[in-house]
Amino acid sequence: MMNKDKLEVLYDEKTIAERVSALGEKITKDYADKDLLVIAILKGSFMFFSDLLKKIDLPLEIDFMAARSYGDSTHPGEVHIIKDLDKPIEGRHILIIEDILDTGQTLHALYKMLEVRGAASLKTCAFLDKPARRTVDFYADYKGYEIPDYFVVGYGLDYAEKYRNLPYIAVLKNVD
Ligand code: IMP
Ligand code: MG
């Protein structure tokens, strides 16, 4: 099949940089007196994570986690960890970074898995949020933008593993 994907820029590089800076400043203030461990959920958050962390002026630590969602109608939001954290998080102040909150199932499930590990605090930050699509009562503590029910790519987000390298967020249209 021919590639008929059509991209329409939603947030350009400069707009994203400004929003990410503001988020970084807010997080810097909120965690000023805390020992922060920031966790990237792979793969989608890698670009946001990298940019955001450059804007957090704190002596933080990082770790990575990867999950796969096997959601279907009978087992919605069944999430499996395919790469776990390197170290325990007990007693640590944790901020989880995700690319997008869609139904909310993935981040909600990961949150519950980490909650039982005894962190001192556990918060979440999603670059994008599609509240109209939510199927679980879960909301991020920090977010970049709320968007309508669009399928978006770029800035880490993929369609069939493509487009993650785009420096902007685009709405993907006309997919065959
Ligand atoms: P949720 O579990 O439904 O919240 O979905 C979360 C995951 O679905 C994200 O981490 C993305 O990998 C993927 N996803 C949801 N919406 C989009 C989108 O618009 N573009 C690309 N990936 C998306
Ligand atoms: Mg994905």
GROMACS .gro file of C-alpha atoms and ligand atoms in nm:
model
  200
    1MET     CA    1   0.000   0.000   0.000
    2MET     CA    2   0.120   0.350  -0.077
    3ASN     CA    3   0.200   0.569   0.219
    4LYS     CA    4  -0.082   0.822   0.220
    5ASP     CA    5  -0.018   0.958   0.568
    6LYS     CA    6  -0.084   1.327   0.586
    7LEU     CA    7   0.066   1.534   0.865
    8GLU     CA    8  -0.071   1.862   0.996
    9VAL     CA    9   0.147   2.041   1.248
   10LEU     CA   10  -0.032   2.095   1.579
   11TYR     CA   11   0.257   2.221   1.797
   12ASP     CA   12   0.580   2.335   1.635
   13GLU     CA   13   0.926   2.311   1.786
   14LYS     CA   14   0.929   2.662   1.935
   15THR     CA   15   0.584   2.624   2.091
   16ILE     CA   16   0.685   2.290   2.245
   17ALA     CA   17   1.011   2.435   2.380
   18GLU     CA   18   0.822   2.715   2.556
   19ARG     CA   19   0.570   2.480   2.714
   20VAL     CA   20   0.842   2.235   2.822
   21SER     CA   21   1.040   2.521   2.982
   22ALA     CA   22   0.736   2.629   3.181
   23LEU     CA   23   0.676   2.272   3.299
   24GLY     CA   24   1.041   2.239   3.398
   25GLU     CA   25   1.027   2.559   3.601
   26LYS     CA   26   0.713   2.444   3.781
   27ILE     CA   27   0.865   2.104   3.862
   28THR     CA   28   1.188   2.272   3.980
   29LYS     CA   29   0.986   2.482   4.228
   30ASP     CA   30   0.766   2.196   4.343
   31TYR     CA   31   1.062   1.964   4.416
   32ALA     CA   32   1.306   2.228   4.539
   33ASP     CA   33   1.365   2.059   4.875
   34LYS     CA   34   1.320   1.701   4.758
   35ASP     CA   35   1.541   1.424   4.630
   36LEU     CA   36   1.379   1.358   4.291
   37LEU     CA   37   1.386   1.043   4.077
   38VAL     CA   38   1.236   1.094   3.731
   39ILE     CA   39   1.116   0.788   3.541
   40ALA     CA   40   1.069   0.780   3.163
   41ILE     CA   41   0.811   0.541   3.022
   42LEU     CA   42   0.962   0.413   2.697
   43LYS     CA   43   0.953   0.455   2.415
   44GLY     CA   44   0.716   0.745   2.357
   45SER     CA   45   0.842   0.982   2.626
   46PHE     CA   46   1.211   0.981   2.529
   47MET     CA   47   1.218   1.319   2.354
   48PHE     CA   48   0.994   1.499   2.601
   49PHE     CA   49   1.191   1.345   2.890
   50SER     CA   50   1.522   1.465   2.750
   51ASP     CA   51   1.399   1.820   2.684
   52LEU     CA   52   1.210   1.848   3.014
   53LEU     CA   53   1.502   1.731   3.226
   54LYS     CA   54   1.726   2.000   3.079
   55LYS     CA   55   1.475   2.250   3.221
   56ILE     CA   56   1.463   2.103   3.571
   57ASP     CA   57   1.730   2.275   3.778
   58LEU     CA   58   1.770   2.010   4.048
   59PRO     CA   59   2.021   1.732   4.127
   60LEU     CA   60   1.779   1.463   4.016
   61GLU     CA   61   1.830   1.101   3.917
   62ILE     CA   62   1.671   0.915   3.625
   63ASP     CA   63   1.549   0.567   3.546
   64PHE     CA   64   1.363   0.398   3.262
   65MET     CA   65   1.070   0.166   3.236
   66ALA     CA   66   0.897   0.006   2.938
   67ALA     CA   67   0.552  -0.145   2.930
   68ARG     CA   68   0.332  -0.319   2.681
   69SER     CA   69  -0.043  -0.292   2.680
   70TYR     CA   70  -0.242  -0.599   2.580
   71GLY     CA   71  -0.577  -0.431   2.613
   72ASP     CA   72  -0.879  -0.580   2.441
   73SER     CA   73  -1.251  -0.574   2.512
   74THR     CA   74  -1.232  -0.857   2.765
   75HIS     CA   75  -0.911  -0.744   2.939
   76PRO     CA   76  -0.893  -0.370   2.889
   77GLY     CA   77  -0.568  -0.210   2.988
   78GLU     CA   78  -0.377  -0.524   3.075
   79VAL     CA   79  -0.028  -0.381   3.110
   80HIS     CA   80   0.295  -0.579   3.138
   81ILE     CA   81   0.633  -0.443   3.237
   82ILE     CA   82   0.891  -0.534   2.972
   83LYS     CA   83   1.175  -0.334   3.126
   84ASP     CA   84   1.161  -0.260   3.497
   85LEU     CA   85   1.343   0.005   3.698
   86ASP     CA   86   1.706  -0.059   3.792
   87LYS     CA   87   1.659   0.019   4.160
   88PRO     CA   88   1.394   0.012   4.432
   89ILE     CA   89   1.196   0.336   4.475
   90GLU     CA   90   1.114   0.299   4.843
   91GLY     CA   91   1.125   0.633   5.020
   92ARG     CA   92   1.197   0.825   4.698
   93HIS     CA   93   1.006   1.114   4.543
   94ILE     CA   94   0.903   0.981   4.203
   95LEU     CA   95   0.786   1.166   3.893
   96ILE     CA   96   0.672   0.944   3.604
   97ILE     CA   97   0.702   1.091   3.254
   98GLU     CA   98   0.466   0.966   2.982
   99ASP     CA   99   0.408   1.082   2.624
  100ILE     CA  100   0.029   1.084   2.617
  101LEU     CA  101  -0.272   0.998   2.829
  102ASP     CA  102  -0.537   0.852   2.604
  103THR     CA  103  -0.775   0.604   2.769
  104GLY     CA  104  -0.550   0.639   3.075
  105GLN     CA  105  -0.520   0.260   3.112
  106THR     CA  106  -0.142   0.238   3.067
  107LEU     CA  107  -0.038   0.507   3.311
  108HIS     CA  108  -0.307   0.408   3.559
  109ALA     CA  109  -0.182   0.047   3.559
  110LEU     CA  110   0.184   0.151   3.591
  111TYR     CA  111   0.094   0.391   3.870
  112LYS     CA  112  -0.074   0.108   4.062
  113MET     CA  113   0.228  -0.119   4.010
  114LEU     CA  114   0.466   0.144   4.147
  115GLU     CA  115   0.234   0.259   4.425
  116VAL     CA  116   0.290  -0.062   4.622
  117ARG     CA  117   0.671  -0.014   4.617
  118GLY     CA  118   0.658   0.245   4.892
  119ALA     CA  119   0.769   0.569   4.728
  120ALA     CA  120   0.761   0.881   4.947
  121SER     CA  121   0.554   1.046   4.674
  122LEU     CA  122   0.441   0.941   4.327
  123LYS     CA  123   0.335   1.193   4.064
  124THR     CA  124   0.286   1.184   3.690
  125CYS     CA  125   0.359   1.415   3.401
  126ALA     CA  126   0.214   1.360   3.052
  127PHE     CA  127   0.311   1.575   2.757
  128LEU     CA  128  -0.032   1.534   2.595
  129ASP     CA  129  -0.373   1.452   2.734
  130LYS     CA  130  -0.687   1.342   2.549
  131PRO     CA  131  -0.947   1.366   2.830
  132ALA     CA  132  -1.235   1.287   2.592
  133ARG     CA  133  -1.097   0.933   2.547
  134ARG     CA  134  -1.055   0.850   2.917
  135THR     CA  135  -1.197   0.517   3.037
  136VAL     CA  136  -1.044   0.521   3.385
  137ASP     CA  137  -1.051   0.793   3.648
  138PHE     CA  138  -0.689   0.895   3.615
  139TYR     CA  139  -0.533   1.236   3.553
  140ALA     CA  140  -0.174   1.357   3.533
  141ASP     CA  141  -0.035   1.595   3.794
  142TYR     CA  142   0.152   1.786   3.522
  143LYS     CA  143   0.065   1.806   3.156
  144GLY     CA  144   0.183   1.987   2.846
  145TYR     CA  145  -0.135   2.018   2.644
  146GLU     CA  146  -0.491   1.894   2.640
  147ILE     CA  147  -0.592   1.793   2.288
  148PRO     CA  148  -0.914   1.675   2.123
  149ASP     CA  149  -0.954   1.317   2.006
  150TYR     CA  150  -0.682   1.342   1.739
  151PHE     CA  151  -0.426   1.076   1.655
  152VAL     CA  152  -0.096   1.256   1.684
  153VAL     CA  153   0.264   1.167   1.599
  154GLY     CA  154   0.608   1.317   1.644
  155TYR     CA  155   0.811   1.434   1.943
  156GLY     CA  156   0.844   1.069   2.049
  157LEU     CA  157   0.496   0.954   1.950
  158ASP     CA  158   0.459   0.693   1.678
  159TYR     CA  159   0.225   0.545   1.427
  160ALA     CA  160   0.343   0.184   1.367
  161GLU     CA  161   0.685   0.286   1.512
  162LYS     CA  162   0.731   0.567   1.259
  163TYR     CA  163   0.746   0.946   1.306
  164ARG     CA  164   0.900   0.937   1.657
  165ASN     CA  165   1.190   1.156   1.537
  166LEU     CA  166   0.979   1.451   1.421
  167PRO     CA  167   1.068   1.760   1.628
  168TYR     CA  168   0.703   1.873   1.629
  169ILE     CA  169   0.362   1.724   1.710
  170ALA     CA  170   0.141   1.659   1.408
  171VAL     CA  171  -0.208   1.524   1.357
  172LEU     CA  172  -0.198   1.213   1.140
  173LYS     CA  173  -0.473   1.205   0.880
  174ASN     CA  174  -0.584   0.996   0.585
  175VAL     CA  175  -0.429   0.669   0.700
  176ASP     CA  176  -0.490   0.374   0.469
  177IMP     P1  177  -0.372   0.471   2.703
  177IMP     O1  178  -0.333   0.352   2.783
  177IMP     O2  179  -0.497   0.452   2.624
  177IMP     O3  180  -0.375   0.599   2.784
  177IMP     O4  181  -0.265   0.487   2.589
  177IMP     C1  182  -0.139   0.525   2.613
  177IMP     C2  183  -0.049   0.488   2.499
  177IMP     O5  184  -0.117   0.475   2.371
  177IMP     C3  185   0.052   0.598   2.481
  177IMP     O6  186   0.163   0.580   2.565
  177IMP     C4  187   0.084   0.587   2.334
  177IMP     O7  188   0.187   0.493   2.313
  177IMP     C5  189  -0.043   0.537   2.269
  177IMP     N1  190  -0.122   0.647   2.210
  177IMP     C6  191  -0.240   0.695   2.252
  177IMP     N2  192  -0.283   0.796   2.175
  177IMP     C7  193  -0.188   0.814   2.081
  177IMP     C8  194  -0.173   0.907   1.971
  177IMP     O8  195  -0.256   0.995   1.944
  177IMP     N3  196  -0.059   0.894   1.898
  177IMP     C9  197   0.036   0.799   1.923
  177IMP     N4  198   0.027   0.713   2.026
  177IMP    C10  199  -0.084   0.720   2.103
  178MG      MG  200   0.292   0.387   2.135
   0.00000   0.00000   0.00000
